[in-house]
mmCIF file of N, CA and C in Angstrom:
data_model
loop_
_atom_site.group_PDB
_atom_site.id
_atom_site.type_symbol
_atom_site.label_atom_id
_atom_site.label_comp_id
_atom_site.label_asym_id
_atom_site.label_seq_id
_atom_site.Cartn_x
_atom_site.Cartn_y
_atom_site.Cartn_z
ATOM 1 N N MET A 147 0.800 -1.271 0.046
ATOM 2 C CA MET A 147 0.108 0.032 0.024
ATOM 3 C C MET A 147 0.997 1.199 -0.034
ATOM 4 N N ARG A 148 0.327 2.252 -0.676
ATOM 5 C CA ARG A 148 0.988 3.382 -0.581
ATOM 6 C C ARG A 148 1.386 4.014 0.741
ATOM 7 N N SER A 149 0.647 3.932 1.709
ATOM 8 C CA SER A 149 0.673 4.543 2.880
ATOM 9 C C SER A 149 1.941 3.973 3.761
ATOM 10 N N ASP A 150 2.217 2.400 3.478
ATOM 11 C CA ASP A 150 3.428 2.026 4.060
ATOM 12 C C ASP A 150 4.651 2.668 3.247
ATOM 13 N N LEU A 151 4.383 2.882 2.144
ATOM 14 C CA LEU A 151 5.737 3.675 1.218
ATOM 15 C C LEU A 151 6.144 5.077 1.943
ATOM 16 N N ILE A 152 5.128 5.718 2.132
ATOM 17 C CA ILE A 152 5.118 7.118 2.756
ATOM 18 C C ILE A 152 5.848 7.061 3.801
ATOM 19 N N PHE A 153 5.271 6.243 4.881
ATOM 20 C CA PHE A 153 5.784 5.999 6.230
ATOM 21 C C PHE A 153 7.366 5.601 6.118
ATOM 22 N N GLY A 154 7.582 4.648 5.132
ATOM 23 C CA GLY A 154 9.030 4.329 5.102
ATOM 24 C C GLY A 154 9.883 5.077 4.636
ATOM 25 N N ALA A 155 9.263 6.169 3.810
ATOM 26 C CA ALA A 155 10.089 7.222 3.045
ATOM 27 C C ALA A 155 10.243 8.320 4.133
ATOM 28 N N LEU A 156 9.470 8.617 5.045
ATOM 29 C CA LEU A 156 9.404 9.507 6.031
ATOM 30 C C LEU A 156 10.618 9.524 7.100
ATOM 31 N N ALA A 157 11.069 8.145 7.383
ATOM 32 C CA ALA A 157 12.157 7.877 8.048
ATOM 33 C C ALA A 157 13.476 8.839 7.641
ATOM 34 N N HIS A 158 13.440 9.135 6.379
ATOM 35 C CA HIS A 158 14.666 9.756 5.728
ATOM 36 C C HIS A 158 14.621 11.222 5.172
ATOM 37 N N VAL A 159 13.357 11.487 5.524
ATOM 38 C CA VAL A 159 12.910 12.949 5.150
ATOM 39 C C VAL A 159 12.672 13.701 6.409
ATOM 40 N N LYS A 160 13.051 15.051 6.128
ATOM 41 C CA LYS A 160 12.764 15.823 7.609
ATOM 42 C C LYS A 160 10.995 15.756 7.919
ATOM 43 N N ASN A 161 10.258 16.197 6.791
ATOM 44 C CA ASN A 161 8.775 16.499 7.026
ATOM 45 C C ASN A 161 8.192 16.138 5.920
ATOM 46 N N ARG A 162 6.761 16.093 6.061
ATOM 47 C CA ARG A 162 5.978 15.600 5.064
ATOM 48 C C ARG A 162 5.825 16.381 3.783
ATOM 49 N N TYR A 163 5.982 17.668 4.102
ATOM 50 C CA TYR A 163 6.014 18.764 3.040
ATOM 51 C C TYR A 163 7.427 18.678 2.011
ATOM 52 N N GLU A 164 8.403 18.459 2.911
ATOM 53 C CA GLU A 164 9.493 18.226 1.870
ATOM 54 C C GLU A 164 9.289 16.711 0.997
ATOM 55 N N LEU A 165 8.832 15.602 1.840
ATOM 56 C CA LEU A 165 8.678 14.398 1.083
ATOM 57 C C LEU A 165 7.725 14.428 -0.094
ATOM 58 N N CYS A 166 6.566 15.373 -0.003
ATOM 59 C CA CYS A 166 5.690 15.932 -1.306
ATOM 60 C C CYS A 166 6.368 16.540 -2.176
ATOM 61 N N GLN A 167 7.322 17.291 -2.000
ATOM 62 C CA GLN A 167 7.967 18.313 -3.101
ATOM 63 C C GLN A 167 8.950 17.248 -3.775
ATOM 64 N N MET A 168 9.763 16.458 -3.024
ATOM 65 C CA MET A 168 10.609 15.656 -3.479
ATOM 66 C C MET A 168 10.257 14.592 -4.313
ATOM 67 N N THR A 169 8.911 14.023 -3.991
ATOM 68 C CA THR A 169 8.236 12.983 -4.669
ATOM 69 C C THR A 169 7.878 13.452 -6.073
ATOM 70 N N SER A 170 7.195 14.650 -5.882
ATOM 71 C CA SER A 170 6.521 15.215 -7.192
ATOM 72 C C SER A 170 7.695 15.488 -8.063
ATOM 73 N N LEU A 171 8.818 16.148 -7.616
ATOM 74 C CA LEU A 171 9.942 16.349 -8.488
ATOM 75 C C LEU A 171 10.339 15.235 -8.960
ATOM 76 N N ALA A 172 10.814 14.121 -8.441
ATOM 77 C CA ALA A 172 11.257 12.979 -8.749
ATOM 78 C C ALA A 172 10.257 12.157 -9.594
ATOM 79 N N THR A 173 9.072 12.386 -9.531
ATOM 80 C CA THR A 173 7.971 11.406 -10.430
ATOM 81 C C THR A 173 8.066 12.193 -11.723
ATOM 82 N N ARG A 174 8.077 13.424 -11.775
ATOM 83 C CA ARG A 174 8.156 14.284 -12.963
ATOM 84 C C ARG A 174 9.375 13.806 -13.875
ATOM 85 N N LYS A 175 10.511 13.653 -13.179
ATOM 86 C CA LYS A 175 11.642 13.353 -13.981
ATOM 87 C C LYS A 175 11.993 11.889 -14.335
ATOM 88 N N LEU A 176 11.200 10.972 -13.421
ATOM 89 C CA LEU A 176 11.520 9.673 -14.001
ATOM 90 C C LEU A 176 10.367 9.039 -14.836
ATOM 91 N N HIS A 177 9.197 9.748 -14.780
ATOM 92 C CA HIS A 177 8.172 9.408 -15.572
ATOM 93 C C HIS A 177 8.205 8.911 -17.130
ATOM 94 N N ARG A 178 7.784 7.710 -17.380
ATOM 95 C CA ARG A 178 7.876 7.541 -18.962
ATOM 96 C C ARG A 178 6.423 7.620 -19.289
ATOM 97 N N THR A 179 6.082 7.834 -20.389
ATOM 98 C CA THR A 179 4.724 7.981 -20.992
ATOM 99 C C THR A 179 4.039 6.532 -21.082
ATOM 100 N N SER A 180 4.963 5.552 -21.307
ATOM 101 C CA SER A 180 4.174 4.215 -21.470
ATOM 102 C C SER A 180 3.705 3.532 -20.127
ATOM 103 N N THR A 181 3.972 4.143 -19.239
ATOM 104 C CA THR A 181 3.824 3.763 -17.717
ATOM 105 C C THR A 181 2.668 4.749 -16.907
ATOM 106 N N ARG A 182 2.104 4.029 -16.078
ATOM 107 C CA ARG A 182 1.082 4.977 -15.318
ATOM 108 C C ARG A 182 1.908 6.043 -14.174
ATOM 109 N N VAL A 183 1.325 7.125 -14.024
ATOM 110 C CA VAL A 183 1.956 8.019 -12.944
ATOM 111 C C VAL A 183 1.854 7.318 -11.613
ATOM 112 N N GLU A 184 0.916 6.774 -11.333
ATOM 113 C CA GLU A 184 0.793 5.926 -10.010
ATOM 114 C C GLU A 184 1.784 4.924 -9.839
ATOM 115 N N ASP A 185 2.142 4.182 -10.663
ATOM 116 C CA ASP A 185 3.314 3.261 -10.687
ATOM 117 C C ASP A 185 4.791 4.051 -10.543
ATOM 118 N N THR A 186 4.910 5.181 -11.278
ATOM 119 C CA THR A 186 6.041 5.835 -11.238
ATOM 120 C C THR A 186 6.244 6.540 -9.848
ATOM 121 N N THR A 187 5.312 6.928 -9.015
ATOM 122 C CA THR A 187 5.081 7.479 -7.734
ATOM 123 C C THR A 187 5.528 6.436 -6.625
ATOM 124 N N ASN A 188 4.918 5.347 -7.096
ATOM 125 C CA ASN A 188 5.219 4.221 -5.824
ATOM 126 C C ASN A 188 6.749 3.945 -6.076
ATOM 127 N N ASP A 189 7.167 3.865 -7.273
ATOM 128 C CA ASP A 189 8.663 3.589 -7.434
ATOM 129 C C ASP A 189 9.613 4.386 -6.915
ATOM 130 N N VAL A 190 9.166 5.849 -6.958
ATOM 131 C CA VAL A 190 9.749 6.880 -6.189
ATOM 132 C C VAL A 190 9.966 6.665 -4.811
ATOM 133 N N LEU A 191 8.606 6.462 -4.448
ATOM 134 C CA LEU A 191 8.450 6.380 -2.707
ATOM 135 C C LEU A 191 9.420 4.978 -2.386
ATOM 136 N N THR A 192 9.432 3.933 -3.072
ATOM 137 C CA THR A 192 10.175 2.577 -2.789
ATOM 138 C C THR A 192 11.558 3.237 -2.665
ATOM 139 N N ARG A 193 12.130 4.016 -3.665
ATOM 140 C CA ARG A 193 13.646 4.561 -3.713
ATOM 141 C C ARG A 193 13.955 5.167 -2.577
ATOM 142 N N PHE A 194 12.871 6.255 -2.223
ATOM 143 C CA PHE A 194 13.140 6.985 -0.904
ATOM 144 C C PHE A 194 13.281 6.164 0.336
ATOM 145 N N ARG A 195 12.497 5.096 0.478
ATOM 146 C CA ARG A 195 12.306 4.234 1.732
ATOM 147 C C ARG A 195 13.699 3.513 1.550
ATOM 148 N N GLN A 196 14.181 3.150 0.486
ATOM 149 C CA GLN A 196 15.561 2.337 0.529
ATOM 150 C C GLN A 196 16.594 3.175 0.636
ATOM 151 N N ALA A 197 16.518 4.583 0.475
ATOM 152 C CA ALA A 197 17.783 5.351 0.401
ATOM 153 C C ALA A 197 18.243 5.527 1.845
ATOM 154 N N ASP A 198 19.596 5.666 1.784
ATOM 155 C CA ASP A 198 20.354 5.759 3.200
ATOM 156 C C ASP A 198 20.044 7.438 3.563
ATOM 157 N N GLN A 199 20.192 8.355 2.901
ATOM 158 C CA GLN A 199 19.962 9.820 3.210
ATOM 159 C C GLN A 199 19.113 10.314 2.023
ATOM 160 N N ALA A 200 18.362 11.440 2.227
ATOM 161 C CA ALA A 200 17.712 12.189 1.167
ATOM 162 C C ALA A 200 18.419 12.602 0.082
ATOM 163 N N ALA A 201 19.899 13.285 0.320
ATOM 164 C CA ALA A 201 20.541 13.641 -0.466
ATOM 165 C C ALA A 201 20.961 12.772 -1.632
ATOM 166 N N HIS A 202 21.083 11.358 -1.177
ATOM 167 C CA HIS A 202 21.426 10.420 -2.207
ATOM 168 C C HIS A 202 20.248 10.350 -3.498
ATOM 169 N N ILE A 203 18.980 10.696 -2.977
ATOM 170 C CA ILE A 203 18.121 10.593 -3.816
ATOM 171 C C ILE A 203 17.865 11.692 -4.888
ATOM 172 N N SER A 204 17.987 13.063 -4.576
ATOM 173 C CA SER A 204 18.317 13.936 -5.585
ATOM 174 C C SER A 204 19.430 13.584 -6.220
ATOM 175 N N PHE A 205 20.758 13.024 -5.722
ATOM 176 C CA PHE A 205 21.618 12.737 -6.904
ATOM 177 C C PHE A 205 21.158 11.734 -7.952
ATOM 178 N N ASN A 206 20.516 10.773 -7.420
ATOM 179 C CA ASN A 206 20.072 9.780 -8.317
ATOM 180 C C ASN A 206 19.281 10.108 -9.266
ATOM 181 N N VAL A 207 18.244 11.066 -9.074
ATOM 182 C CA VAL A 207 17.347 11.875 -10.117
ATOM 183 C C VAL A 207 17.917 12.537 -11.036
ATOM 184 N N GLU A 208 19.191 13.241 -10.883
ATOM 185 C CA GLU A 208 19.667 13.966 -11.571
ATOM 186 C C GLU A 208 20.501 13.031 -12.498
ATOM 187 N N GLU A 209 21.264 12.121 -11.950
ATOM 188 C CA GLU A 209 21.589 10.864 -12.800
ATOM 189 C C GLU A 209 20.891 10.316 -13.785
ATOM 190 N N SER A 210 19.722 9.903 -13.573
ATOM 191 C CA SER A 210 18.473 9.369 -14.497
ATOM 192 C C SER A 210 18.337 10.278 -15.319
ATOM 193 N N ARG A 211 18.150 11.645 -15.023
ATOM 194 C CA ARG A 211 17.769 12.709 -16.001
ATOM 195 C C ARG A 211 19.000 12.834 -17.175
ATOM 196 N N ALA A 212 20.269 12.640 -16.631
ATOM 197 C CA ALA A 212 21.284 12.977 -17.523
ATOM 198 C C ALA A 212 21.391 11.772 -18.602
ATOM 199 N N ALA A 213 21.078 10.534 -18.137
ATOM 200 C CA ALA A 213 21.104 9.279 -18.887
ATOM 201 C C ALA A 213 20.375 9.401 -20.294
#
């Protein structure tokens, strides 16, 4: 469920507002037109949950954009 992903991602982000901002930015940058936006958002939240620090997340988003 998405709520589990959100609570897992909050462990690495200061507050919910920052999580929302980072999630929307990453979703826009990583989304492919052949997939659903919901699936991309869930993927982003999974990456946030698995990340050691929020700084690594934004770095990975920039790497994906450059590729």
